[in-house]
XYZ file of C-alpha atoms in Angstrom:
319
model
C -99.583 -45.741 86.604
C -97.446 -49.077 87.064
C -100.347 -50.640 88.710
C -101.978 -50.317 85.388
C -99.137 -51.851 83.256
C -98.564 -54.867 84.485
C -102.793 -55.205 84.383
C -102.868 -54.137 80.290
C -99.913 -56.528 79.869
C -100.833 -59.859 81.949
C -97.951 -60.218 83.437
C -97.785 -62.602 87.028
C -94.807 -63.365 89.609
C -95.497 -66.646 89.777
C -91.781 -69.111 88.754
C -89.006 -66.629 88.468
C -88.065 -66.596 92.095
C -86.718 -63.809 92.509
C -89.600 -60.611 92.348
C -89.167 -60.869 88.042
C -92.420 -60.522 86.114
C -92.692 -63.883 84.057
C -95.497 -62.316 80.693
C -98.507 -63.812 79.842
C -100.471 -63.717 76.698
C -103.296 -61.447 76.478
C -106.807 -63.382 76.787
C -108.132 -64.574 74.092
C -105.169 -64.532 71.851
C -103.983 -66.512 68.831
C -101.328 -68.376 69.379
C -97.995 -68.164 68.110
C -96.723 -69.051 65.125
C -92.837 -67.753 64.898
C -91.217 -64.809 66.738
C -93.009 -62.317 64.532
C -96.288 -62.814 65.327
C -95.238 -63.213 69.144
C -93.736 -59.120 68.566
C -97.269 -58.620 67.347
C -99.382 -59.019 70.023
C -97.446 -58.604 72.829
C -96.665 -55.177 70.815
C -100.467 -54.264 71.529
C -99.684 -54.342 75.295
C -96.579 -51.844 75.441
C -94.127 -55.603 76.364
C -91.228 -55.233 73.293
C -90.004 -58.736 72.693
C -86.992 -58.830 71.053
C -83.771 -60.842 70.646
C -81.068 -60.297 73.440
C -78.133 -58.791 72.125
C -75.829 -58.347 75.674
C -72.114 -55.695 75.517
C -69.084 -56.480 77.274
C -68.466 -55.584 80.427
C -65.787 -52.523 80.377
C -62.604 -55.345 80.822
C -64.473 -58.237 79.413
C -62.337 -60.386 76.691
C -64.102 -62.774 73.523
C -61.331 -65.052 72.014
C -63.488 -66.643 69.378
C -62.277 -69.695 67.162
C -59.730 -72.013 69.520
C -59.612 -74.691 68.228
C -60.509 -77.410 71.193
C -60.050 -80.344 68.963
C -59.880 -82.242 65.537
C -61.280 -84.890 64.115
C -58.965 -86.263 61.022
C -58.566 -82.829 59.241
C -61.549 -81.081 60.591
C -61.318 -78.431 63.775
C -64.299 -78.061 66.259
C -63.856 -74.788 67.470
C -65.373 -72.739 70.749
C -65.425 -68.957 70.982
C -63.683 -68.173 74.882
C -65.451 -65.500 77.073
C -62.920 -64.428 79.982
C -64.096 -61.701 82.720
C -62.887 -58.857 84.207
C -59.468 -59.625 85.358
C -59.002 -60.918 88.769
C -57.743 -62.116 92.014
C -60.291 -64.608 92.117
C -60.705 -67.578 90.453
C -63.626 -68.254 88.052
C -66.107 -70.767 87.580
C -66.826 -71.942 83.870
C -69.960 -72.117 81.923
C -69.545 -74.889 78.513
C -72.663 -73.617 76.727
C -74.421 -76.042 73.606
C -76.334 -74.398 71.338
C -80.059 -75.036 70.238
C -81.275 -76.183 66.792
C -83.271 -79.586 66.351
C -79.134 -81.511 66.291
C -78.809 -80.571 62.840
C -78.713 -76.509 62.451
C -77.880 -73.950 64.753
C -74.322 -72.652 65.717
C -71.979 -71.791 68.555
C -72.541 -67.600 67.526
C -75.952 -68.356 68.902
C -74.971 -68.644 72.392
C -72.843 -65.766 72.112
C -74.869 -63.443 74.146
C -75.694 -65.848 76.783
C -72.366 -66.338 77.350
C -71.249 -62.747 77.414
C -73.775 -62.072 79.854
C -72.145 -64.658 82.077
C -68.545 -63.252 81.845
C -69.431 -60.071 82.820
C -70.930 -61.308 85.952
C -67.685 -62.990 86.350
C -67.505 -66.258 84.700
C -65.656 -68.122 81.810
C -67.470 -69.150 79.284
C -67.254 -71.183 75.871
C -69.688 -71.441 73.435
C -68.953 -74.754 71.468
C -69.171 -76.277 68.051
C -70.095 -79.577 67.151
C -70.844 -81.663 64.713
C -74.624 -81.688 64.037
C -76.601 -84.314 62.063
C -76.039 -84.213 58.789
C -72.880 -84.087 58.892
C -72.028 -87.815 61.828
C -75.005 -89.006 64.387
C -75.180 -90.055 66.956
C -73.088 -90.281 69.160
C -70.817 -87.929 67.134
C -71.944 -84.343 68.850
C -72.466 -86.238 73.292
C -68.500 -86.958 71.772
C -67.455 -83.505 70.550
C -69.120 -81.492 73.794
C -67.185 -84.250 75.977
C -64.221 -82.964 74.004
C -64.923 -79.320 74.231
C -65.057 -79.623 78.829
C -61.604 -81.773 78.936
C -60.500 -79.034 77.046
C -61.867 -76.016 79.151
C -60.136 -78.595 81.966
C -56.911 -78.217 81.117
C -56.323 -74.842 80.090
C -58.362 -73.648 83.249
C -55.689 -71.890 84.840
C -54.397 -70.161 81.699
C -57.205 -68.294 82.322
C -57.591 -68.240 85.992
C -60.540 -70.835 86.173
C -61.625 -73.564 88.460
C -61.352 -76.964 85.800
C -62.808 -78.301 89.983
C -66.126 -75.987 89.097
C -66.965 -76.229 85.543
C -71.152 -76.172 84.426
C -72.426 -77.138 81.554
C -75.934 -75.528 79.810
C -77.679 -75.849 77.202
C -81.148 -75.091 75.331
C -83.664 -77.340 73.115
C -80.906 -79.633 71.393
C -78.415 -78.884 73.236
C -79.989 -79.095 76.246
C -80.679 -82.822 75.538
C -77.019 -82.841 75.026
C -76.504 -81.215 78.421
C -78.309 -83.182 80.520
C -76.197 -86.591 78.642
C -73.035 -84.745 79.625
C -74.031 -84.861 83.227
C -75.952 -87.899 83.527
C -74.189 -90.877 81.523
C -71.268 -92.279 83.435
C -68.671 -94.656 82.841
C -71.022 -97.560 81.903
C -73.336 -94.957 78.666
C -70.107 -96.184 76.654
C -69.913 -91.899 75.879
C -67.002 -90.895 76.659
C -65.795 -90.700 72.922
C -61.701 -91.582 71.488
C -60.252 -89.052 74.084
C -61.469 -90.957 76.906
C -57.964 -90.881 78.460
C -57.504 -87.778 78.152
C -59.088 -85.681 81.031
C -61.997 -86.047 82.362
C -65.784 -84.427 81.135
C -67.707 -84.889 84.175
C -69.254 -81.367 84.950
C -69.948 -80.229 88.501
C -73.734 -78.710 87.833
C -76.193 -79.129 84.776
C -78.164 -76.513 82.991
C -81.441 -77.929 80.947
C -83.549 -75.212 78.900
C -86.709 -77.096 77.291
C -85.135 -79.775 75.673
C -85.347 -83.532 76.132
C -84.382 -85.641 78.726
C -86.184 -88.589 77.687
C -85.462 -89.930 74.176
C -86.964 -93.046 74.503
C -90.804 -92.087 75.795
C -93.831 -91.795 74.172
C -93.485 -88.321 72.420
C -89.903 -88.754 71.701
C -90.985 -92.146 69.664
C -93.969 -89.990 68.157
C -91.816 -87.410 67.064
C -89.428 -89.862 65.488
C -91.774 -91.375 63.144
C -92.714 -88.443 61.720
C -91.364 -87.501 57.449
C -87.813 -85.423 58.196
C -87.991 -85.756 61.485
C -84.838 -84.406 63.677
C -84.890 -87.407 65.431
C -84.660 -89.740 63.119
C -81.471 -88.506 61.152
C -79.697 -87.546 64.741
C -79.912 -91.431 65.525
C -80.128 -92.816 62.644
C -83.854 -93.774 62.623
C -86.825 -94.537 63.826
C -87.468 -95.901 67.654
C -89.033 -98.278 66.242
C -86.179 -99.517 63.902
C -82.825 -98.789 66.828
C -84.258 -98.191 69.887
C -81.500 -99.332 72.235
C -80.087 -96.152 70.629
C -82.601 -93.689 71.291
C -82.411 -95.594 74.827
C -78.037 -95.643 75.896
C -79.335 -91.766 74.452
C -81.382 -91.159 77.296
C -80.164 -88.882 79.524
C -82.807 -90.391 82.450
C -81.702 -93.832 81.826
C -78.447 -92.377 83.342
C -79.074 -90.869 86.385
C -77.150 -92.543 89.268
C -75.848 -90.853 92.853
C -73.108 -89.334 90.865
C -74.643 -86.727 88.558
C -74.256 -83.454 89.584
C -76.973 -80.629 90.433
C -79.682 -80.163 87.661
C -81.250 -77.221 86.978
C -84.385 -77.674 84.765
C -85.952 -74.996 82.532
C -89.752 -76.039 80.460
C -91.669 -74.256 78.671
C -95.703 -74.004 79.500
C -95.144 -76.588 81.947
C -92.417 -79.616 83.639
C -94.864 -82.654 81.801
C -91.891 -83.812 80.000
C -89.133 -83.552 82.525
C -91.218 -85.876 84.877
C -88.830 -89.230 84.005
C -85.893 -87.184 84.335
C -87.305 -85.568 87.883
C -88.820 -88.633 89.443
C -85.243 -90.539 89.444
C -83.429 -86.913 89.966
C -85.922 -87.435 93.407
C -84.860 -91.264 93.808
C -81.755 -90.691 94.400
C -81.820 -87.568 96.095
C -79.724 -85.430 93.570
C -80.237 -81.431 94.109
C -82.440 -80.130 91.717
C -84.345 -77.453 90.653
C -87.192 -76.025 88.177
C -88.273 -73.199 85.878
C -91.206 -72.643 83.645
C -91.168 -70.006 81.278
C -94.658 -69.085 80.412
C -95.976 -66.458 77.376
C -94.258 -67.587 74.796
C -93.174 -69.746 72.379
C -90.006 -72.279 71.645
C -86.623 -70.447 71.571
C -87.930 -67.576 74.379
C -84.864 -67.977 76.197
C -83.247 -65.990 73.871
C -84.657 -63.324 74.034
C -86.410 -60.321 76.195
C -88.387 -60.729 79.033
C -87.555 -63.869 78.682
C -83.795 -64.024 78.259
C -83.630 -62.102 82.174
C -85.399 -64.723 83.754
C -83.901 -68.202 82.400
C -80.006 -65.760 83.361
C -80.698 -64.654 87.165
C -81.716 -67.872 87.702
C -79.217 -69.579 85.938
C -76.538 -67.943 87.996
C -78.586 -67.771 91.487
C -78.010 -72.214 90.627
C -74.539 -71.960 89.796
C -73.975 -69.245 92.330
C -75.106 -72.043 95.069
C -74.137 -75.385 93.493
C -70.437 -74.325 92.056
C -68.761 -73.557 94.754
């Protein structure tokens, strides 16, 4: 019966590295345009696709609405999830939401944060200024200040200031990669540069742009109502230097921390950054999510596949 079910779902073991089943769309299926259509396609095969909701394990504590920095009268907040009290000093994971730099909320990262806290990490889901409020580099300044706050307060939460990872999906993946790669030469530290280090020791990049001055980004920037245009303040033809400054691939160096890059359907969009990581001999891993549409890492069954890979990566590199 189990063998027949696997055949019916069109599943394969490829790509996860943990024996988990990666979904694949049934042969002949029309490509879904949204998650409603994706659910309907898989429903006919017996696979349930739903938004991942993770209950807190016993002893896990949530501390929402913590102000980590003020920009004039504007308060930026994070939601903190603490693991069950233990003598073991925890590692920290800072989570950055997606939404094309123009929408989204830190609450969208709560399932990941709870999943991580359930496994002993201190996890923080952070807010940052979106493109409709401030243009680049405001968002990266905010994210770096969130890391500074976590580092300065780590010991309050029995966490290590020397073991901090950052994880983002979609637009959040771009910010995570840029946080990890952009050193002093990039001049992206923001107004609180002297108030502590924003360095991270590992980074997880989930299906987001790692090269913002390449051909694909340029094409996207020229479209009407482009997220790129709103975030960077113009098309690539108008403000190319800003696109180059914001491109994580341009800042890879020997100081770049280990990186897990998770792609959708292929790793083609990450070729440039992977080439530079390998040239610099920076430890890196990849995972390709298949059988879904953009954002599937927040939905079952891709959520557990993604998070188990993240946990394995962090166990190797946050020691």
